[in-house]
Amino acid sequence: MGEALLKVEKLFCERDDRILFDGLSFEVHAGEVLQIEGQNGSGKTTLLRILSGLSRNFDGEIYWRGESLAGVMHDYRASLLYFGHQPGVKATLTPEENLNWYAALHPDIDAAGIGEALERVGLAGYEDVPCHNLSAGQHRRVSLARLYLSRAPLWILDEPFTAIDKKGVAEKEQLILSHAARGGAAILTTHHELTMTGLRRINLDHRAGTS
Amino acid sequence: MSEMATNKPAAALERRPGTFRAALKRDLLLAFRNRRDLVNPLVFFLMVATLFPLGVSPEPAFLAELAPGLVWVAALLATLLSMDSLFRADFEDGTLEQALLSPQPLMLVVLARVTAHWVMTGLPLTLMAPLLGLMLFLPAEGMPGLMLSLLLGTPTLSLIGAIGAALTVGLRKGGMLISLLVLPLYIPVLIFGSGAVQAAVTGLPLAGYLALLGAMLALGLVLAPLAIAAALRISVSG
Amino acid sequence: MPRWFYQLASPRWCYGITGKLLPVFAVLAAVLLLGGTVWALLFAPADYQQGNSFRIIYIHVPSAILAQSCYMLMAIAGAIGLIWKMKVADMVAKSCAPIGASMALLALATGAIWGKPTWGSWWVWDARLTSMLILLFLYFGIMALHAAIEDATTAAQSTAVLALVGLVNIPIIKYSVEWWNTLHQPATFKLTERPAMPAEMWLPLLVMVLGFYCFFAVSLMLRLRHEILARERRAGWVRELVECR
């Protein structure tokens, strides 16, 4: 196995006087899919926000391709696709406008593929409908269409399957697997029972250390 | 090797020139789709100006003397009240997170947001100011000074206000707090802005005031996006 | 970066060193303030125009100077905390705000008391008083923002950004207010040039300013030590400290 894409060392984080995790270390290699498990409130979302670089209230070190994250932030952001708690979709814009804006923020994305990506998530015909006219599941699918557009090697997905039907989940699992097969990596949380093989899991329960 | 491995840093560093334009286009489109909200600061502007004759005195000579300051204070308050919502919707629906995670410079995205805000509030306020000038008996000679000073001053108000909006975006009780943070910083703009109108009324040269307002705008354009971007990262991180 | 810089970054080391410095500065502050007050009130000559009422400058001027220095320190400490993620710097910045605000308030109150016999009214829109009032507003903003944010790190970083924005603005505010009101007294006391006052008048003022600085150091250290204990309450050395008592 080569050098880890993402390496986390001795991560410590507390919120509201509660230690979420202490001494958390792991590596994510190309081709891996990592599932973060834990009860509600165990800090899954917080961990993903830390890994994405959004949250900086933690102690410990994170390395991207062997270099300290703080020094290669621009590079890291270009290599990251983050699907957050909020889908990041503007209700007053159409799915196409939303994705166009996302494409403008990520130079590696070819805006010409937006129509096809929307088709892949089952939103063909909805390109020009403002998102507030869409259902919650469709809303999230607009955001998930980014998975078909992005060429970023690292995907961080926070509950990507919420409000998605069974068939959709199976499709997205396949997508994540083929992303890994192409040399990418994914870190995700979900309440769904995943069927994909080769999944690695980290459980955050009882991670609070000895304090 | 896979196609991902060829995603070299050099390729990632290449910046798409259209980030600012795309962000501005999106923000203007959003404002256009929510255009009913655009009238609110203008109506507020008008109402504040109405309060003074009712609360103080309708006497033309008296109002004419106060008019430069009154119009400026009203414009300042209207801008201030429109600031709180600047980043709030983006924060709540997660698009702000996505903007922060973009490899494109956050300052450009932020500058686009402030520009859109100014086009939707500061500019209409400037265009509407002569009406308030008339209501408050501002002498006709003062009108060019009023419009020019607002044209140069309101963008600075938007830039400074955006710092306050960025600092309070994660807080539930943002509205009152943002006024506390921003009002003291608005004072120089108010002083030189209303000073310019007064100078115009009395026939003194305007250029000096406008140069000062322009200098503050230039300083704001350089420094405020830095502060706004830093504040947004901190607010979202918390 | 020199070694002391890293040592400063350690709350424990900081707690220790301030514990040793505290009594020194407390004695200095007491001696200077007491001596300065006696000198200023009993021995300095009365002003030939204002009589004895001018003696309030011995409190007014030092508190005004302190209010400004305190803001500087707060902004610089905030910047250090922001750049090097130094917890102690965050705590210094947080401890500065209420002290600076009280100094600004004291300067305003003594200015008002001084204004009554001098200008015949409690409040005059004098440029320096107005600038001080705006400085007080800046302090209020910073304290309000700090109070509104629950997470200590986020609060420290947010207020640091605001303090730096304020720092850039203070000269602009000062200039604009001075321009707005050119009818102000020239600055009473400038360290850079020889003051117009006779030596027997400004020497006690200098003593008072030094005394105020020492007093500021004392109250800053007290607040800082309190802050360190509160933030580090789970650290081993704080527990040991508590158990030893």
PDB file of C-alpha atoms in Angstrom, chain C:
ATOM      1  CA  MET C   1      10.689  32.167  17.190  1.00  0.00           C
ATOM      2  CA  PRO C   2      12.479  32.723  20.521  1.00  0.00           C
ATOM      3  CA  ARG C   3      12.011  30.347  23.401  1.00  0.00           C
ATOM      4  CA  TRP C   4      10.121  32.752  25.663  1.00  0.00           C
ATOM      5  CA  PHE C   5       7.458  33.031  22.954  1.00  0.00           C
ATOM      6  CA  TYR C   6       6.666  29.348  23.259  1.00  0.00           C
ATOM      7  CA  GLN C   7       6.826  29.537  27.026  1.00  0.00           C
ATOM      8  CA  LEU C   8       4.268  32.329  26.968  1.00  0.00           C
ATOM      9  CA  ALA C   9       2.074  29.973  25.001  1.00  0.00           C
ATOM     10  CA  SER C  10       1.913  27.610  27.964  1.00  0.00           C
ATOM     11  CA  PRO C  11      -0.928  28.538  30.313  1.00  0.00           C
ATOM     12  CA  ARG C  12       0.844  26.812  33.166  1.00  0.00           C
ATOM     13  CA  TRP C  13       4.071  28.777  32.711  1.00  0.00           C
ATOM     14  CA  CYS C  14       2.052  31.960  32.340  1.00  0.00           C
ATOM     15  CA  TYR C  15       0.151  31.231  35.528  1.00  0.00           C
ATOM     16  CA  GLY C  16       3.430  30.746  37.376  1.00  0.00           C
ATOM     17  CA  ILE C  17       5.184  33.848  36.097  1.00  0.00           C
ATOM     18  CA  THR C  18       2.195  36.128  36.663  1.00  0.00           C
ATOM     19  CA  GLY C  19       2.000  34.761  40.206  1.00  0.00           C
ATOM     20  CA  LYS C  20       5.522  36.028  40.802  1.00  0.00           C
ATOM     21  CA  LEU C  21       5.055  39.365  39.022  1.00  0.00           C
ATOM     22  CA  LEU C  22       1.715  40.175  40.598  1.00  0.00           C
ATOM     23  CA  PRO C  23       2.979  41.343  44.029  1.00  0.00           C
ATOM     24  CA  VAL C  24       5.738  43.423  42.424  1.00  0.00           C
ATOM     25  CA  PHE C  25       3.302  45.318  40.224  1.00  0.00           C
ATOM     26  CA  ALA C  26       0.754  45.595  43.022  1.00  0.00           C
ATOM     27  CA  VAL C  27       3.296  47.358  45.263  1.00  0.00           C
ATOM     28  CA  LEU C  28       4.490  49.548  42.383  1.00  0.00           C
ATOM     29  CA  ALA C  29       0.930  50.519  41.488  1.00  0.00           C
ATOM     30  CA  ALA C  30       0.056  51.348  45.103  1.00  0.00           C
ATOM     31  CA  VAL C  31       3.186  53.462  45.622  1.00  0.00           C
ATOM     32  CA  LEU C  32       2.926  55.293  42.306  1.00  0.00           C
ATOM     33  CA  LEU C  33      -0.805  55.964  42.523  1.00  0.00           C
ATOM     34  CA  LEU C  34      -0.673  57.047  46.150  1.00  0.00           C
ATOM     35  CA  GLY C  35       2.440  59.181  45.689  1.00  0.00           C
ATOM     36  CA  GLY C  36       1.181  60.596  42.410  1.00  0.00           C
ATOM     37  CA  THR C  37      -2.187  61.514  43.918  1.00  0.00           C
ATOM     38  CA  VAL C  38      -0.671  63.260  46.938  1.00  0.00           C
ATOM     39  CA  TRP C  39       1.810  65.098  44.705  1.00  0.00           C
ATOM     40  CA  ALA C  40      -0.882  66.058  42.200  1.00  0.00           C
ATOM     41  CA  LEU C  41      -3.467  67.217  44.711  1.00  0.00           C
ATOM     42  CA  LEU C  42      -1.306  68.874  47.351  1.00  0.00           C
ATOM     43  CA  PHE C  43       1.957  69.988  45.771  1.00  0.00           C
ATOM     44  CA  ALA C  44       1.418  70.617  42.069  1.00  0.00           C
ATOM     45  CA  PRO C  45       0.572  74.279  41.413  1.00  0.00           C
ATOM     46  CA  ALA C  46      -2.957  75.254  40.473  1.00  0.00           C
ATOM     47  CA  ASP C  47      -3.666  76.182  36.866  1.00  0.00           C
ATOM     48  CA  TYR C  48      -3.639  79.944  36.375  1.00  0.00           C
ATOM     49  CA  GLN C  49      -6.852  79.828  34.344  1.00  0.00           C
ATOM     50  CA  GLN C  50      -8.804  76.856  35.652  1.00  0.00           C
ATOM     51  CA  GLY C  51      -7.689  76.949  39.265  1.00  0.00           C
ATOM     52  CA  ASN C  52      -7.841  73.660  41.126  1.00  0.00           C
ATOM     53  CA  SER C  53     -10.418  72.049  38.855  1.00  0.00           C
ATOM     54  CA  PHE C  54      -7.723  71.184  36.333  1.00  0.00           C
ATOM     55  CA  ARG C  55      -6.333  68.646  38.808  1.00  0.00           C
ATOM     56  CA  ILE C  56      -8.803  66.107  37.486  1.00  0.00           C
ATOM     57  CA  ILE C  57      -6.489  65.628  34.515  1.00  0.00           C
ATOM     58  CA  TYR C  58      -4.352  63.543  36.843  1.00  0.00           C
ATOM     59  CA  ILE C  59      -7.065  60.893  36.504  1.00  0.00           C
ATOM     60  CA  HIS C  60      -8.615  61.884  33.191  1.00  0.00           C
ATOM     61  CA  VAL C  61      -5.465  61.798  31.075  1.00  0.00           C
ATOM     62  CA  PRO C  62      -4.030  58.516  32.423  1.00  0.00           C
ATOM     63  CA  SER C  63      -7.359  56.731  32.037  1.00  0.00           C
ATOM     64  CA  ALA C  64      -7.741  58.030  28.478  1.00  0.00           C
ATOM     65  CA  ILE C  65      -4.208  56.891  27.616  1.00  0.00           C
ATOM     66  CA  LEU C  66      -4.867  53.512  29.205  1.00  0.00           C
ATOM     67  CA  ALA C  67      -8.166  53.055  27.352  1.00  0.00           C
ATOM     68  CA  GLN C  68      -6.270  53.418  24.072  1.00  0.00           C
ATOM     69  CA  SER C  69      -3.235  51.310  25.014  1.00  0.00           C
ATOM     70  CA  CYS C  70      -5.549  48.609  26.260  1.00  0.00           C
ATOM     71  CA  TYR C  71      -7.293  48.482  22.897  1.00  0.00           C
ATOM     72  CA  MET C  72      -3.922  48.191  21.164  1.00  0.00           C
ATOM     73  CA  LEU C  73      -2.885  45.346  23.430  1.00  0.00           C
ATOM     74  CA  MET C  74      -6.227  43.626  22.960  1.00  0.00           C
ATOM     75  CA  ALA C  75      -5.978  43.798  19.163  1.00  0.00           C
ATOM     76  CA  ILE C  76      -2.342  42.663  19.116  1.00  0.00           C
ATOM     77  CA  ALA C  77      -3.010  39.793  21.523  1.00  0.00           C
ATOM     78  CA  GLY C  78      -6.040  38.864  19.434  1.00  0.00           C
ATOM     79  CA  ALA C  79      -3.926  38.823  16.271  1.00  0.00           C
ATOM     80  CA  ILE C  80      -1.315  36.627  17.929  1.00  0.00           C
ATOM     81  CA  GLY C  81      -4.030  34.259  19.091  1.00  0.00           C
ATOM     82  CA  LEU C  82      -5.486  34.192  15.585  1.00  0.00           C
ATOM     83  CA  ILE C  83      -2.202  33.596  13.758  1.00  0.00           C
ATOM     84  CA  TRP C  84      -0.349  31.257  16.111  1.00  0.00           C
ATOM     85  CA  LYS C  85      -3.445  29.748  17.733  1.00  0.00           C
ATOM     86  CA  MET C  86      -2.046  30.701  21.121  1.00  0.00           C
ATOM     87  CA  LYS C  87      -4.599  30.169  23.868  1.00  0.00           C
ATOM     88  CA  VAL C  88      -2.909  32.516  26.340  1.00  0.00           C
ATOM     89  CA  ALA C  89      -3.057  35.370  23.820  1.00  0.00           C
ATOM     90  CA  ASP C  90      -6.796  34.765  23.439  1.00  0.00           C
ATOM     91  CA  MET C  91      -7.167  34.947  27.196  1.00  0.00           C
ATOM     92  CA  VAL C  92      -5.143  38.188  27.384  1.00  0.00           C
ATOM     93  CA  ALA C  93      -7.358  39.724  24.696  1.00  0.00           C
ATOM     94  CA  LYS C  94     -10.493  38.656  26.534  1.00  0.00           C
ATOM     95  CA  SER C  95      -9.198  40.019  29.841  1.00  0.00           C
ATOM     96  CA  CYS C  96      -8.314  43.377  28.244  1.00  0.00           C
ATOM     97  CA  ALA C  97     -11.804  44.309  27.052  1.00  0.00           C
ATOM     98  CA  PRO C  98     -13.548  45.018  30.374  1.00  0.00           C
ATOM     99  CA  ILE C  99     -10.510  46.855  31.761  1.00  0.00           C
ATOM    100  CA  GLY C 100     -10.266  49.027  28.660  1.00  0.00           C
ATOM    101  CA  ALA C 101     -13.985  49.714  28.732  1.00  0.00           C
ATOM    102  CA  SER C 102     -13.841  50.812  32.379  1.00  0.00           C
ATOM    103  CA  MET C 103     -10.884  53.062  31.599  1.00  0.00           C
ATOM    104  CA  ALA C 104     -12.807  54.657  28.721  1.00  0.00           C
ATOM    105  CA  LEU C 105     -15.797  55.079  31.023  1.00  0.00           C
ATOM    106  CA  LEU C 106     -13.574  56.662  33.687  1.00  0.00           C
ATOM    107  CA  ALA C 107     -12.074  59.026  31.113  1.00  0.00           C
ATOM    108  CA  LEU C 108     -15.576  60.028  29.985  1.00  0.00           C
ATOM    109  CA  ALA C 109     -16.839  60.508  33.538  1.00  0.00           C
ATOM    110  CA  THR C 110     -13.849  62.610  34.595  1.00  0.00           C
ATOM    111  CA  GLY C 111     -14.144  64.504  31.315  1.00  0.00           C
ATOM    112  CA  ALA C 112     -17.760  65.323  32.149  1.00  0.00           C
ATOM    113  CA  ILE C 113     -16.870  66.396  35.685  1.00  0.00           C
ATOM    114  CA  TRP C 114     -14.061  68.512  34.311  1.00  0.00           C
ATOM    115  CA  GLY C 115     -16.397  69.940  31.668  1.00  0.00           C
ATOM    116  CA  LYS C 116     -18.846  71.376  34.202  1.00  0.00           C
ATOM    117  CA  PRO C 117     -16.527  74.102  35.602  1.00  0.00           C
ATOM    118  CA  THR C 118     -14.593  74.513  32.340  1.00  0.00           C
ATOM    119  CA  TRP C 119     -17.338  74.653  29.694  1.00  0.00           C
ATOM    120  CA  GLY C 120     -20.328  75.148  31.985  1.00  0.00           C
ATOM    121  CA  SER C 121     -22.052  71.884  31.004  1.00  0.00           C
ATOM    122  CA  TRP C 122     -21.598  68.221  31.774  1.00  0.00           C
ATOM    123  CA  TRP C 123     -21.261  67.173  28.189  1.00  0.00           C
ATOM    124  CA  VAL C 124     -19.705  68.981  25.268  1.00  0.00           C
ATOM    125  CA  TRP C 125     -19.220  67.379  21.854  1.00  0.00           C
ATOM    126  CA  ASP C 126     -15.518  67.896  22.132  1.00  0.00           C
ATOM    127  CA  ALA C 127     -13.454  65.883  19.658  1.00  0.00           C
ATOM    128  CA  ARG C 128     -11.429  63.955  22.226  1.00  0.00           C
ATOM    129  CA  LEU C 129     -14.446  63.145  24.385  1.00  0.00           C
ATOM    130  CA  THR C 130     -16.382  62.042  21.300  1.00  0.00           C
ATOM    131  CA  SER C 131     -13.513  59.813  20.140  1.00  0.00           C
ATOM    132  CA  MET C 132     -13.393  58.307  23.627  1.00  0.00           C
ATOM    133  CA  LEU C 133     -17.140  57.690  23.484  1.00  0.00           C
ATOM    134  CA  ILE C 134     -16.738  55.865  20.166  1.00  0.00           C
ATOM    135  CA  LEU C 135     -13.850  53.860  21.627  1.00  0.00           C
ATOM    136  CA  LEU C 136     -16.188  52.861  24.449  1.00  0.00           C
ATOM    137  CA  PHE C 137     -18.731  51.764  21.814  1.00  0.00           C
ATOM    138  CA  LEU C 138     -16.047  49.636  20.165  1.00  0.00           C
ATOM    139  CA  TYR C 139     -15.353  47.989  23.514  1.00  0.00           C
ATOM    140  CA  PHE C 140     -19.086  47.387  24.016  1.00  0.00           C
ATOM    141  CA  GLY C 141     -19.290  45.744  20.603  1.00  0.00           C
ATOM    142  CA  ILE C 142     -16.384  43.455  21.392  1.00  0.00           C
ATOM    143  CA  MET C 143     -17.772  42.487  24.785  1.00  0.00           C
ATOM    144  CA  ALA C 144     -21.245  41.888  23.336  1.00  0.00           C
ATOM    145  CA  LEU C 145     -19.842  39.663  20.582  1.00  0.00           C
ATOM    146  CA  HIS C 146     -17.770  37.713  23.079  1.00  0.00           C
ATOM    147  CA  ALA C 147     -20.785  37.191  25.296  1.00  0.00           C
ATOM    148  CA  ALA C 148     -22.962  36.064  22.381  1.00  0.00           C
ATOM    149  CA  ILE C 149     -20.675  33.232  21.249  1.00  0.00           C
ATOM    150  CA  GLU C 150     -20.673  30.163  23.458  1.00  0.00           C
ATOM    151  CA  ASP C 151     -17.621  28.331  22.173  1.00  0.00           C
ATOM    152  CA  ALA C 152     -14.529  29.910  23.752  1.00  0.00           C
ATOM    153  CA  THR C 153     -12.237  29.439  20.738  1.00  0.00           C
ATOM    154  CA  THR C 154     -14.750  30.795  18.246  1.00  0.00           C
ATOM    155  CA  ALA C 155     -15.510  33.726  20.541  1.00  0.00           C
ATOM    156  CA  ALA C 156     -11.808  34.557  20.859  1.00  0.00           C
ATOM    157  CA  GLN C 157     -11.215  34.382  17.114  1.00  0.00           C
ATOM    158  CA  SER C 158     -14.314  36.393  16.200  1.00  0.00           C
ATOM    159  CA  THR C 159     -13.520  39.153  18.679  1.00  0.00           C
ATOM    160  CA  ALA C 160      -9.918  39.204  17.469  1.00  0.00           C
ATOM    161  CA  VAL C 161     -11.102  39.903  13.919  1.00  0.00           C
ATOM    162  CA  LEU C 162     -13.434  42.620  15.192  1.00  0.00           C
ATOM    163  CA  ALA C 163     -10.680  44.153  17.334  1.00  0.00           C
ATOM    164  CA  LEU C 164      -8.347  44.257  14.330  1.00  0.00           C
ATOM    165  CA  VAL C 165     -11.022  45.866  12.170  1.00  0.00           C
ATOM    166  CA  GLY C 166     -11.495  48.396  14.978  1.00  0.00           C
ATOM    167  CA  LEU C 167      -7.757  48.987  15.182  1.00  0.00           C
ATOM    168  CA  VAL C 168      -7.625  49.899  11.490  1.00  0.00           C
ATOM    169  CA  ASN C 169     -10.626  52.166  12.008  1.00  0.00           C
ATOM    170  CA  ILE C 170      -9.477  54.000  15.144  1.00  0.00           C
ATOM    171  CA  PRO C 171      -7.136  56.423  13.310  1.00  0.00           C
ATOM    172  CA  ILE C 172      -9.838  57.051  10.697  1.00  0.00           C
ATOM    173  CA  ILE C 173     -12.431  57.659  13.404  1.00  0.00           C
ATOM    174  CA  LYS C 174     -10.062  59.952  15.299  1.00  0.00           C
ATOM    175  CA  TYR C 175      -9.234  61.909  12.161  1.00  0.00           C
ATOM    176  CA  SER C 176     -12.855  62.221  11.095  1.00  0.00           C
ATOM    177  CA  VAL C 177     -14.033  63.295  14.531  1.00  0.00           C
ATOM    178  CA  GLU C 178     -11.241  65.837  14.820  1.00  0.00           C
ATOM    179  CA  TRP C 179     -12.104  67.184  11.430  1.00  0.00           C
ATOM    180  CA  TRP C 180     -15.764  67.307  12.444  1.00  0.00           C
ATOM    181  CA  ASN C 181     -14.935  69.256  15.543  1.00  0.00           C
ATOM    182  CA  THR C 182     -11.959  71.512  15.171  1.00  0.00           C
ATOM    183  CA  LEU C 183     -12.917  73.343  18.357  1.00  0.00           C
ATOM    184  CA  HIS C 184     -11.012  71.120  20.738  1.00  0.00           C
ATOM    185  CA  GLN C 185      -8.208  71.746  23.145  1.00  0.00           C
ATOM    186  CA  PRO C 186      -4.820  70.648  21.884  1.00  0.00           C
ATOM    187  CA  ALA C 187      -3.718  67.311  23.319  1.00  0.00           C
ATOM    188  CA  THR C 188      -2.619  67.850  26.900  1.00  0.00           C
ATOM    189  CA  PHE C 189       0.201  65.439  27.018  1.00  0.00           C
ATOM    190  CA  LYS C 190       2.324  63.893  24.376  1.00  0.00           C
ATOM    191  CA  LEU C 191       5.184  61.632  25.242  1.00  0.00           C
ATOM    192  CA  THR C 192       7.017  62.492  22.051  1.00  0.00           C
ATOM    193  CA  GLU C 193       7.280  66.224  22.521  1.00  0.00           C
ATOM    194  CA  ARG C 194       8.040  68.402  25.504  1.00  0.00           C
ATOM    195  CA  PRO C 195       4.702  69.392  26.970  1.00  0.00           C
ATOM    196  CA  ALA C 196       3.748  73.030  27.365  1.00  0.00           C
ATOM    197  CA  MET C 197       3.019  72.443  31.041  1.00  0.00           C
ATOM    198  CA  PRO C 198       5.636  73.325  33.617  1.00  0.00           C
ATOM    199  CA  ALA C 199       7.571  70.396  35.026  1.00  0.00           C
ATOM    200  CA  GLU C 200       5.967  70.596  38.477  1.00  0.00           C
ATOM    201  CA  MET C 201       2.629  69.983  36.746  1.00  0.00           C
ATOM    202  CA  TRP C 202       3.489  67.208  34.281  1.00  0.00           C
ATOM    203  CA  LEU C 203       5.874  65.246  36.490  1.00  0.00           C
ATOM    204  CA  PRO C 204       3.061  64.107  38.812  1.00  0.00           C
ATOM    205  CA  LEU C 205       1.018  63.378  35.684  1.00  0.00           C
ATOM    206  CA  LEU C 206       3.813  61.123  34.458  1.00  0.00           C
ATOM    207  CA  VAL C 207       3.856  59.376  37.831  1.00  0.00           C
ATOM    208  CA  MET C 208       0.092  58.879  37.625  1.00  0.00           C
ATOM    209  CA  VAL C 209       0.320  57.488  34.090  1.00  0.00           C
ATOM    210  CA  LEU C 210       2.967  54.997  35.217  1.00  0.00           C
ATOM    211  CA  GLY C 211       0.827  54.141  38.232  1.00  0.00           C
ATOM    212  CA  PHE C 212      -2.169  53.519  35.980  1.00  0.00           C
ATOM    213  CA  TYR C 213      -0.078  51.246  33.775  1.00  0.00           C
ATOM    214  CA  CYS C 214       1.014  49.234  36.826  1.00  0.00           C
ATOM    215  CA  PHE C 215      -2.571  49.071  38.036  1.00  0.00           C
ATOM    216  CA  PHE C 216      -3.594  47.898  34.581  1.00  0.00           C
ATOM    217  CA  ALA C 217      -0.909  45.200  34.685  1.00  0.00           C
ATOM    218  CA  VAL C 218      -2.192  44.047  38.067  1.00  0.00           C
ATOM    219  CA  SER C 219      -5.831  43.820  37.035  1.00  0.00           C
ATOM    220  CA  LEU C 220      -4.896  42.209  33.722  1.00  0.00           C
ATOM    221  CA  MET C 221      -2.842  39.542  35.503  1.00  0.00           C
ATOM    222  CA  LEU C 222      -5.625  38.892  38.001  1.00  0.00           C
ATOM    223  CA  ARG C 223      -8.160  38.441  35.223  1.00  0.00           C
ATOM    224  CA  LEU C 224      -5.752  36.381  33.153  1.00  0.00           C
ATOM    225  CA  ARG C 225      -5.009  34.011  36.037  1.00  0.00           C
ATOM    226  CA  HIS C 226      -8.699  33.580  36.651  1.00  0.00           C
ATOM    227  CA  GLU C 227      -9.242  32.904  32.956  1.00  0.00           C
ATOM    228  CA  ILE C 228      -6.379  30.393  32.824  1.00  0.00           C
ATOM    229  CA  LEU C 229      -7.785  28.426  35.752  1.00  0.00           C
ATOM    230  CA  ALA C 230     -11.276  28.432  34.270  1.00  0.00           C
ATOM    231  CA  ARG C 231     -10.165  27.310  30.812  1.00  0.00           C
ATOM    232  CA  GLU C 232      -7.584  24.779  32.027  1.00  0.00           C
ATOM    233  CA  ARG C 233      -9.697  23.405  34.835  1.00  0.00           C
ATOM    234  CA  ARG C 234      -9.354  19.871  33.535  1.00  0.00           C
ATOM    235  CA  ALA C 235      -5.569  19.999  33.174  1.00  0.00           C
ATOM    236  CA  GLY C 236      -3.562  17.995  35.689  1.00  0.00           C
ATOM    237  CA  TRP C 237      -1.598  20.930  37.085  1.00  0.00           C
ATOM    238  CA  VAL C 238      -4.741  22.906  37.890  1.00  0.00           C
ATOM    239  CA  ARG C 239      -6.153  19.917  39.763  1.00  0.00           C
ATOM    240  CA  GLU C 240      -2.933  19.537  41.721  1.00  0.00           C
ATOM    241  CA  LEU C 241      -3.073  23.217  42.548  1.00  0.00           C
ATOM    242  CA  VAL C 242      -6.610  22.926  43.838  1.00  0.00           C
ATOM    243  CA  GLU C 243      -5.842  19.810  45.864  1.00  0.00           C
ATOM    244  CA  CYS C 244      -2.815  21.449  47.489  1.00  0.00           C
ATOM    245  CA  ARG C 245      -4.978  24.205  48.878  1.00  0.00           C
TER     246      ARG C 245
END
